[in-house]
Structure formats: C-alpha cells, structure tokens
mmCIF file of C-alpha atoms in Angstrom:
data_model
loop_
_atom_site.group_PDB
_atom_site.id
_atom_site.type_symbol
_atom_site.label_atom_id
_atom_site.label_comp_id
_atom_site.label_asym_id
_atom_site.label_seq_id
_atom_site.Cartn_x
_atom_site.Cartn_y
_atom_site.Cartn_z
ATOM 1 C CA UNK T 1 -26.592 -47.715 8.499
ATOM 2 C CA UNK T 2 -29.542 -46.920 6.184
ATOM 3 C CA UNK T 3 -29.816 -43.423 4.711
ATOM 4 C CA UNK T 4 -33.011 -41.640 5.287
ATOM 5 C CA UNK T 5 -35.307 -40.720 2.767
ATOM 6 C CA UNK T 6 -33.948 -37.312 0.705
ATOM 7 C CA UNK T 7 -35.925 -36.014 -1.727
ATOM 8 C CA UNK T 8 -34.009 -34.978 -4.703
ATOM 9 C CA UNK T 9 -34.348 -31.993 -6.508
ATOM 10 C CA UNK T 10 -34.680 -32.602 -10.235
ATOM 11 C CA UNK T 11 -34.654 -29.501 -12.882
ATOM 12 C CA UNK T 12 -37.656 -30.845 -15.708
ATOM 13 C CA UNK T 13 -38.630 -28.998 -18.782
ATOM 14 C CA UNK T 14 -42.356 -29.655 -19.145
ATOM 15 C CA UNK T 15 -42.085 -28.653 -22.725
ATOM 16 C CA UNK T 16 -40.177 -31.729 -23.607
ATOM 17 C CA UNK T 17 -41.524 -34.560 -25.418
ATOM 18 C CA UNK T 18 -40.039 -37.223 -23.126
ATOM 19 C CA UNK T 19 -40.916 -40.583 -21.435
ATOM 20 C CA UNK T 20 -40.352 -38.758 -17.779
ATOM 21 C CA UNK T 21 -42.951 -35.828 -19.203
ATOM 22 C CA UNK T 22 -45.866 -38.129 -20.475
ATOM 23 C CA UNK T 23 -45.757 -40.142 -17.042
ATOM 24 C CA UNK T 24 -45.944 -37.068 -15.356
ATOM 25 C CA UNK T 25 -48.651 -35.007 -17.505
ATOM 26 C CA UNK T 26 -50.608 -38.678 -16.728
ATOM 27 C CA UNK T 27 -50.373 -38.040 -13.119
ATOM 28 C CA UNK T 28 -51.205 -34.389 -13.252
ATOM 29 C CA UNK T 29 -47.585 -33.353 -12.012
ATOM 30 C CA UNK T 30 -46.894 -31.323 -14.649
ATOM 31 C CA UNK T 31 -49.199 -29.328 -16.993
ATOM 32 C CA UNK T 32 -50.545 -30.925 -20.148
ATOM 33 C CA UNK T 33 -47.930 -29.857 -23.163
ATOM 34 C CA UNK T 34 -50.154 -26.744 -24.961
ATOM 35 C CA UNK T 35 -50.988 -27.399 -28.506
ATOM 36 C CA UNK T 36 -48.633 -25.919 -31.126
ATOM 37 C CA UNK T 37 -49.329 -22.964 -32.864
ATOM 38 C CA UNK T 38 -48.299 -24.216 -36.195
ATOM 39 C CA UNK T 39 -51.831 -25.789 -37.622
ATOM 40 C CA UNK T 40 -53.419 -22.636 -36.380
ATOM 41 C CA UNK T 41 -50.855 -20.108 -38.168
ATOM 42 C CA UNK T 42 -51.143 -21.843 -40.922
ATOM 43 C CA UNK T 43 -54.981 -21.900 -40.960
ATOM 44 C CA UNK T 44 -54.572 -18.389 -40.860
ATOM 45 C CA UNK T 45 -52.673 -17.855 -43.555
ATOM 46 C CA UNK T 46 -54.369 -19.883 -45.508
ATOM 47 C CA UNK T 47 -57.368 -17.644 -44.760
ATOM 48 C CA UNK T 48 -55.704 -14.218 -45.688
ATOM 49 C CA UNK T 49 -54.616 -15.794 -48.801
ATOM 50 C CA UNK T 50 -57.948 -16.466 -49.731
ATOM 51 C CA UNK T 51 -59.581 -13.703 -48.636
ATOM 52 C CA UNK T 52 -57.135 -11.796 -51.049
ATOM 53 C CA UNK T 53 -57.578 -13.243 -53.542
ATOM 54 C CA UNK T 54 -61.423 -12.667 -53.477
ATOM 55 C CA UNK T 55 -60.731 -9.426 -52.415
ATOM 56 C CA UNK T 56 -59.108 -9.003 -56.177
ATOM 57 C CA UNK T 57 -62.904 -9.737 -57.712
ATOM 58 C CA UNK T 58 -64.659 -7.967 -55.041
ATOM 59 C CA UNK T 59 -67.437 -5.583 -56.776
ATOM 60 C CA UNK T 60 -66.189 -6.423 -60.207
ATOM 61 C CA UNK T 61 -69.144 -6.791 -62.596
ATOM 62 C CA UNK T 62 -70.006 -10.094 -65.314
ATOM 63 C CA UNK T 63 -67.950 -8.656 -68.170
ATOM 64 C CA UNK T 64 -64.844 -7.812 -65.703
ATOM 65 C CA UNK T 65 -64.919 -11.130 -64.468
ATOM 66 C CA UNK T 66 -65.003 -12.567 -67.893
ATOM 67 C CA UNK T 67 -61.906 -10.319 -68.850
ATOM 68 C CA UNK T 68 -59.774 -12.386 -65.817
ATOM 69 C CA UNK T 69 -60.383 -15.712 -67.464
ATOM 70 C CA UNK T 70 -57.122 -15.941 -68.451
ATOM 71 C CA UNK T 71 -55.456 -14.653 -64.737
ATOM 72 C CA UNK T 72 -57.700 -16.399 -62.392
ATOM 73 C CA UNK T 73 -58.296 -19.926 -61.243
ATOM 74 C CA UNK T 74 -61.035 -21.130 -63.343
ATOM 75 C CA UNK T 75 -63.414 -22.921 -60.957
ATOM 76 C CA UNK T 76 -62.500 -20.006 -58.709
ATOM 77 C CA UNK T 77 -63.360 -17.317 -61.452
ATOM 78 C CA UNK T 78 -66.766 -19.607 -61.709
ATOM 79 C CA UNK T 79 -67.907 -19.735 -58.322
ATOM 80 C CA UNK T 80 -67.272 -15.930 -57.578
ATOM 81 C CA UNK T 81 -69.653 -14.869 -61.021
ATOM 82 C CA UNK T 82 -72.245 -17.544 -59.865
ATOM 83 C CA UNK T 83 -71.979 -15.228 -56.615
ATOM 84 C CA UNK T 84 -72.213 -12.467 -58.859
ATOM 85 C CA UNK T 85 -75.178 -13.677 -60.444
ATOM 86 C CA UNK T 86 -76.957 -14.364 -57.021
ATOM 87 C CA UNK T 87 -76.215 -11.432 -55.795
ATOM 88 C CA UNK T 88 -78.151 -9.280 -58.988
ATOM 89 C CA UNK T 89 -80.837 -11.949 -58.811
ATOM 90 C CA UNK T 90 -81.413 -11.041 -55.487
ATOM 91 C CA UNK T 91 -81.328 -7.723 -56.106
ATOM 92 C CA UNK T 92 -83.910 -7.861 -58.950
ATOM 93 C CA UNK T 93 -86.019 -10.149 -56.891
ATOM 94 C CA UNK T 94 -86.008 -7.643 -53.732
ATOM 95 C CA UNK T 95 -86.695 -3.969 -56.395
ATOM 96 C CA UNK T 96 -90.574 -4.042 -55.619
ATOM 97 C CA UNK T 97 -91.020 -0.194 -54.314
ATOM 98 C CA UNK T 98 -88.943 1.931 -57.860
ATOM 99 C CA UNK T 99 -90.506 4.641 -56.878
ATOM 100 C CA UNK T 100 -91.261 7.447 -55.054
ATOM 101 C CA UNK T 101 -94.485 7.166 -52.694
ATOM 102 C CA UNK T 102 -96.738 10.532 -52.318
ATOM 103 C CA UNK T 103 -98.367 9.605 -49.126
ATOM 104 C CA UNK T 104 -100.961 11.396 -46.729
ATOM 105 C CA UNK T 105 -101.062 11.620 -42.952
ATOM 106 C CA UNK T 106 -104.536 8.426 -42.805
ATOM 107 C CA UNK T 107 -102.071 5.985 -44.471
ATOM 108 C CA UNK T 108 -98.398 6.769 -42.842
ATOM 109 C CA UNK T 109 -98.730 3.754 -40.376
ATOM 110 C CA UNK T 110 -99.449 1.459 -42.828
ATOM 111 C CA UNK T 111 -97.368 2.524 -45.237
ATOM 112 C CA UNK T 112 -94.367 4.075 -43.687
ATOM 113 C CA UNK T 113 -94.427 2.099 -39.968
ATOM 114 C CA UNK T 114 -95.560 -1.404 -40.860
ATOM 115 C CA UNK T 115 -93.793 -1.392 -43.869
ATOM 116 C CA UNK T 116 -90.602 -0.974 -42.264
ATOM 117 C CA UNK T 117 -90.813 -4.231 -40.709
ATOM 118 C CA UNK T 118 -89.975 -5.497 -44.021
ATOM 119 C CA UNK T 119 -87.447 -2.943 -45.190
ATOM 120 C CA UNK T 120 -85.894 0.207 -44.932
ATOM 121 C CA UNK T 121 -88.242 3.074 -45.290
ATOM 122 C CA UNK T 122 -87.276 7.140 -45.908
ATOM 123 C CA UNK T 123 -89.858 9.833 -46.044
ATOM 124 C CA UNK T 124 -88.593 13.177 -47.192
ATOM 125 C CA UNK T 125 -90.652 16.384 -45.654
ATOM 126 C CA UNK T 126 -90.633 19.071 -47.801
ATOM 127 C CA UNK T 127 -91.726 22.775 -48.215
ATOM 128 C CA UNK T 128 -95.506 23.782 -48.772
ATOM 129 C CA UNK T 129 -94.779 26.701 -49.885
ATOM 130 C CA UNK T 130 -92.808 25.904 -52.397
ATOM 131 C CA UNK T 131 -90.495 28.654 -52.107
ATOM 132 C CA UNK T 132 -87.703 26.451 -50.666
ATOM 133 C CA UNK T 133 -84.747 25.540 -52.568
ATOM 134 C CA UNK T 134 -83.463 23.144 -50.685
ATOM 135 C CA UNK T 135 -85.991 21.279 -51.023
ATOM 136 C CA UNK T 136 -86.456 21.262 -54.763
ATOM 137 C CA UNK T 137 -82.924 20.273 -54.495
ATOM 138 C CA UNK T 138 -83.597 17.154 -53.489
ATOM 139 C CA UNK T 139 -86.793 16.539 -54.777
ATOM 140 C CA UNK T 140 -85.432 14.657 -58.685
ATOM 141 C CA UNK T 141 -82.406 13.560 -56.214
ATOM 142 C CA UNK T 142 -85.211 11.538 -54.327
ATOM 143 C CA UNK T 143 -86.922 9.790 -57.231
ATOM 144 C CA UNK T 144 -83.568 9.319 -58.915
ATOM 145 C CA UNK T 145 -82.475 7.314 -55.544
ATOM 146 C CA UNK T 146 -86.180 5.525 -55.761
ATOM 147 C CA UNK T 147 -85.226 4.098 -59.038
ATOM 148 C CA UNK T 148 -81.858 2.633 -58.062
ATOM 149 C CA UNK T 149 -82.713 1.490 -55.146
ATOM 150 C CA UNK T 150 -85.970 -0.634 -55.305
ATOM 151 C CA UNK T 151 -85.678 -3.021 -52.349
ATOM 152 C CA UNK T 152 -85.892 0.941 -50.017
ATOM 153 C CA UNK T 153 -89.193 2.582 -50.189
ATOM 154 C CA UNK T 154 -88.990 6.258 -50.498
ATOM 155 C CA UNK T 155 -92.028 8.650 -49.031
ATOM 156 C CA UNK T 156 -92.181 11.951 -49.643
ATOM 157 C CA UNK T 157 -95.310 14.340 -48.116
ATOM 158 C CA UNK T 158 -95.790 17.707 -47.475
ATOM 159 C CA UNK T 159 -93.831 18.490 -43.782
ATOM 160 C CA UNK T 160 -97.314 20.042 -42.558
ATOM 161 C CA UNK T 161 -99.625 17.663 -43.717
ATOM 162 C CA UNK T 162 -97.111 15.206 -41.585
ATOM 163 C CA UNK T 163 -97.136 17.287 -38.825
ATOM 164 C CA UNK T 164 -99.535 19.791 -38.126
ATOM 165 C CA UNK T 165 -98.182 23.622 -38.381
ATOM 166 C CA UNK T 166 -94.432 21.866 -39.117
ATOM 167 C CA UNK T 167 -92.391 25.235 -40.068
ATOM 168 C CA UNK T 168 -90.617 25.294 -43.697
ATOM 169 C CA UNK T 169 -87.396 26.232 -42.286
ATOM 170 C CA UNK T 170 -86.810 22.385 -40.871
ATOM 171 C CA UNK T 171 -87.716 20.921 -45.112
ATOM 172 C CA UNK T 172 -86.752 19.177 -46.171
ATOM 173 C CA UNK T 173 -86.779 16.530 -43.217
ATOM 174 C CA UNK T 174 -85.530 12.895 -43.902
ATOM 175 C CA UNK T 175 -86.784 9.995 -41.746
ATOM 176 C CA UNK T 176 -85.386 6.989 -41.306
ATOM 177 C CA UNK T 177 -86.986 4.013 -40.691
ATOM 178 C CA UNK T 178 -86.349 0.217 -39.515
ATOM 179 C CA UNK T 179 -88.218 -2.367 -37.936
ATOM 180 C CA UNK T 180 -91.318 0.049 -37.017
ATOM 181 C CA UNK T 181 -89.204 2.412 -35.743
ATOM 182 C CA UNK T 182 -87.689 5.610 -36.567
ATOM 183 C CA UNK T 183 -84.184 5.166 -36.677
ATOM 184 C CA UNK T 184 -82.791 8.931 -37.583
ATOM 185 C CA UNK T 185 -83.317 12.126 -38.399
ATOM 186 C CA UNK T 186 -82.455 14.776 -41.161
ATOM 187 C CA UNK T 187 -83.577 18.334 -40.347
ATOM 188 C CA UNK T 188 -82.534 20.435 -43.172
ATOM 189 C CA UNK T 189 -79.599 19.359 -45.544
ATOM 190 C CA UNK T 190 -76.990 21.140 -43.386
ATOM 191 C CA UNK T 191 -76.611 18.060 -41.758
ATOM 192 C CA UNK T 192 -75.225 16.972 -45.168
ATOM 193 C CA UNK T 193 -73.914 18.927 -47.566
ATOM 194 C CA UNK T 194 -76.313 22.069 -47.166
ATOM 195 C CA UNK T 195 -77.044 22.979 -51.302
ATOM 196 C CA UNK T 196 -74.369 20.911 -52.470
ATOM 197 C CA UNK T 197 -75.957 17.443 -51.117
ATOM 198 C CA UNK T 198 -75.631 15.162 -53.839
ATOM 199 C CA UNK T 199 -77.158 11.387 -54.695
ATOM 200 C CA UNK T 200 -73.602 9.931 -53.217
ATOM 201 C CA UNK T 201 -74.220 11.495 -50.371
ATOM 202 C CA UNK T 202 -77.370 10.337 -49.757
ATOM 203 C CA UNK T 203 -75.841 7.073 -50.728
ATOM 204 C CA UNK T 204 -73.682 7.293 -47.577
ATOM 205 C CA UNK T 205 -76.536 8.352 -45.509
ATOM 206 C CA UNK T 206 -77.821 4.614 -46.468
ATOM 207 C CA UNK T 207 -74.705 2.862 -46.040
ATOM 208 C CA UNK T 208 -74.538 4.663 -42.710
ATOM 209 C CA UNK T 209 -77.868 3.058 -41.419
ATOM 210 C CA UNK T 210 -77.616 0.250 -42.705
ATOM 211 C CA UNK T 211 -79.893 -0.136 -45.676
ATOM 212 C CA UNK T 212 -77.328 -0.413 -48.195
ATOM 213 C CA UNK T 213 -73.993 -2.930 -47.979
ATOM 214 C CA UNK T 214 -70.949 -1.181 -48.034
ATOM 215 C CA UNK T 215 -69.761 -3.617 -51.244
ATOM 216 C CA UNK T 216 -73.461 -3.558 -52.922
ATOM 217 C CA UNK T 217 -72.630 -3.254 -56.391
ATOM 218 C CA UNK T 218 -74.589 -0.466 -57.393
ATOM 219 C CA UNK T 219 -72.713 1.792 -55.342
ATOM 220 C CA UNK T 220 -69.369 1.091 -57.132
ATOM 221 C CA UNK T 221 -70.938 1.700 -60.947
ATOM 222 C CA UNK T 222 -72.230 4.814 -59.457
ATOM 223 C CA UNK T 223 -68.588 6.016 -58.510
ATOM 224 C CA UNK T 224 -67.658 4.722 -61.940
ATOM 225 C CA UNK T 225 -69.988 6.393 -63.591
ATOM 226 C CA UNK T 226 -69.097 9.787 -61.454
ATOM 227 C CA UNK T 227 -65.626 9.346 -62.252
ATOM 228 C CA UNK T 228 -66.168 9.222 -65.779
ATOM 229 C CA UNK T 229 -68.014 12.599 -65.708
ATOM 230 C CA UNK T 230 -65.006 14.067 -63.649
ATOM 231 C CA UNK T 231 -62.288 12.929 -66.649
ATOM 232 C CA UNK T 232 -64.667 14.277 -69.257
ATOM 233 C CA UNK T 233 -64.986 17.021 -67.382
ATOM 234 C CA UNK T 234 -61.436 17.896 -66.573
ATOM 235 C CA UNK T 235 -60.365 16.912 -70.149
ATOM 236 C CA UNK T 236 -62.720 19.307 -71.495
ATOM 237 C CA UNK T 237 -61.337 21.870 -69.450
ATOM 238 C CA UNK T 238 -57.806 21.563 -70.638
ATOM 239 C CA UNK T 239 -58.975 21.062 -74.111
ATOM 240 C CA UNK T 240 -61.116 24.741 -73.567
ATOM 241 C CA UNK T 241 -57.941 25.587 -71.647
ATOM 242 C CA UNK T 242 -55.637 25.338 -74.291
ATOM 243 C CA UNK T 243 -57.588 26.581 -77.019
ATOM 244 C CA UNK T 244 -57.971 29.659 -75.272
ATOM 245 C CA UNK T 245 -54.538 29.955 -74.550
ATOM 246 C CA UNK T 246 -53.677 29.685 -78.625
ATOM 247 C CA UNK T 247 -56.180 32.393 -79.423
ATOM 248 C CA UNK T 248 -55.029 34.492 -76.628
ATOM 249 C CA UNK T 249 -51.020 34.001 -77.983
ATOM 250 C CA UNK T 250 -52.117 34.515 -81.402
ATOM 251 C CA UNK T 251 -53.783 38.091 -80.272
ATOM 252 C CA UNK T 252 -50.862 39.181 -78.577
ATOM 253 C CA UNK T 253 -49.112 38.347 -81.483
ATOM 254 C CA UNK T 254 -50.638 40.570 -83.648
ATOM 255 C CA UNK T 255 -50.908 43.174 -80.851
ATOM 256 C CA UNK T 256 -47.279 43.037 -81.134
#
C-alpha cells in the first residue's frame, strides 16, 4: 500500500553555516545569513582609538608638539604639526579686515551687507552722546577683538546715524551678519554680561554664530593667557595676604 505524501516538519536554524542553509538561502526559503558585526566593531574601535589619540594634540601649539617628540608616533606627531601649520597659514592668509571699520549710513550695504557674503560681519551701535558707559565699555574691547580676529570685519557707527532718532538706551547694539543677512541681535550688553562683558565673552558670542570654530586656536591661548593672569593674580593675593597677616601679628605683639 503506498503511503501518501506527509510533509515533515523539520526544526532549521537559519543562522547556521550548513550545506541544508546555503541551498535554502539559494532558493529564497530562508533569509540570507546577516553580516557579522565583528569587521564593523572593530572599525569602530579602531576609529575611537584614533580619534583619541588626536584628541591628545588637539589645540596644542608648534612648540607643544615639539615637546611630545619623544611620546608620540613620529609620522603621527608630523602629520598633526603639518595640520598645525595649515591651519595658521590659513589663518594668516584669511586676517585681511585687523581692524575696526568707522562706517556711515551711504556705505553700510556695501560694506556691511555685501561683505558678508564673504565673511562674518559685526557692527557695534553705540552712544552719541557719549555719556554711556556701556558703551565705552566695549568700545577698546571691540578693536582689541578686530585685531585677533582678522578674517571677521568689525563696524562700529554711531546707533543714530544707523538709524534715524535710534535712542541711547538700546547702545551699544551688536549686529550680526552672514551671507547678506542679519543673523542676530545684541540690544544692550544685558544680554551678556551687562558691565562685566568681557573679550571671552564676546568670544562665545562668535563661537555661538558660527564665525569662530569651537577648537580655533586662538581661542585656547586666550584662556591660557587668562589663566595666567588669574594665578598671578591669586598668588599675589596670598603673598599681600600673608604679609599683612605678619605685620598685623607683629602689632598685636607689641600691643601686648
């Protein structure tokens, strides 16, 4: 008597690497076997342990970099100063404004709109009267930021020769612009700071907007150079400190 047909149930792992499997991935039975994570974990990690290690020389200067000849990889150490090098070339090569512009209302298209098509531009408003302190304050804070930053031009006019019958109370005003357009605005410094707005802050206006790279170089001898002032600062102040603590002994001493 012949049997009919039965189909058999068979239990198959399709994430074997059998001679069953291939036959049936080649007849679309089962799915194809997905690709193992292994090359890609390890592409990864690769990656991290690159990126930490130029993470180490990130926003070091020439002469730090010449200090880790004897830690680093040497064509490593190389290739990351020749970055170095680019990167204050291009800086030097990009400085053309240095300065602070004193422009008048005929000219602000040309030189404020148009020119921020080709970089970042800031124009600073301030008081007519000259009776404002805030923005005296950041009058020498503005040229100072001119000179360090050459490839951003810096403006500065009188806020109602920019705008007819603008009111002292809003100087100084900071705009910000990019790509013919104004980007944002500063009215008044208590947006920052108020009176105790500084150059870093400003610094973090730019890095804010855009103008300035987070890792730009000149940002990090800046806080160097800050945090040199604040050691000297505080050592003078326990050196003062303890001298007037000795005279202040030595007169209740002979009080005593």
């Amino acid at each position: 008597m012949n049997m009919p047909d039965m189909p058999i149930n068979v239990q198959v792992d399709p994430n074997e690497d059998t001679e069953w499997n291939d036959i049936l991935r080649k007849h679309g039975v089962i799915p194809e076997k997905p690709p193992s994570p292994t090359p890609m974990i390890e592409e990864a990690l690769e990656q991290a342990r690159h990126l930490a290690q130029e993470n180490r020389l990130e926003g070091k200067d020439l002469d730090e970099l010449d200090e880790l000849e004897d830690e680093e990889d040497e064509a490593f150490l190389d290739s990351y100063r020749q970055k170095r090098l680019g990167e204050l070339q291009t800086i030097q090569t990009s400085s053309v404004y240095n300065q602070v512009y004193q422009i008048q209302k005929p000219e602000y298209s040309k030189e404020v709109t148009e020119e921020s098509t080709k970089t970042t531009v800031l124009v600073l408003l301030t008081s007519s009267a000259g009776t404002n302190q805030a923005s005296a304050l950041m009058i020498p804070i503005w040229r100072e930021l001119a000179k360090k930053w050459g490839d951003i031009k810096f403006c500065q006019m009188q806020g109602d020769l920019c705008i007819e019958g603008y009111p002292d109370r809003n100087t100084p005003t900071i705009l910000i612009y990019k790509e013919g357009e104004i980007r944002r605005q500063i009215v008044t410094l208590q947006e920052l700071k108020g009176m105790d707005t500084s150059l870093q802050d400003l610094e973090e206006l730019l890095v804010g907007v855009g103008a300035v790279k987070l890792g730009d170089v000149r940002l990090r001898k800046k806080d160097e150079e800050e945090g040199e002032e604040r050691r000297k600062a505080m050592w003078q102040g326990e050196r003062n400190g303890g001298a007037k603590k000795g005279t202040d002994d030595g007169e209740d001493s002979d009080w005593e």
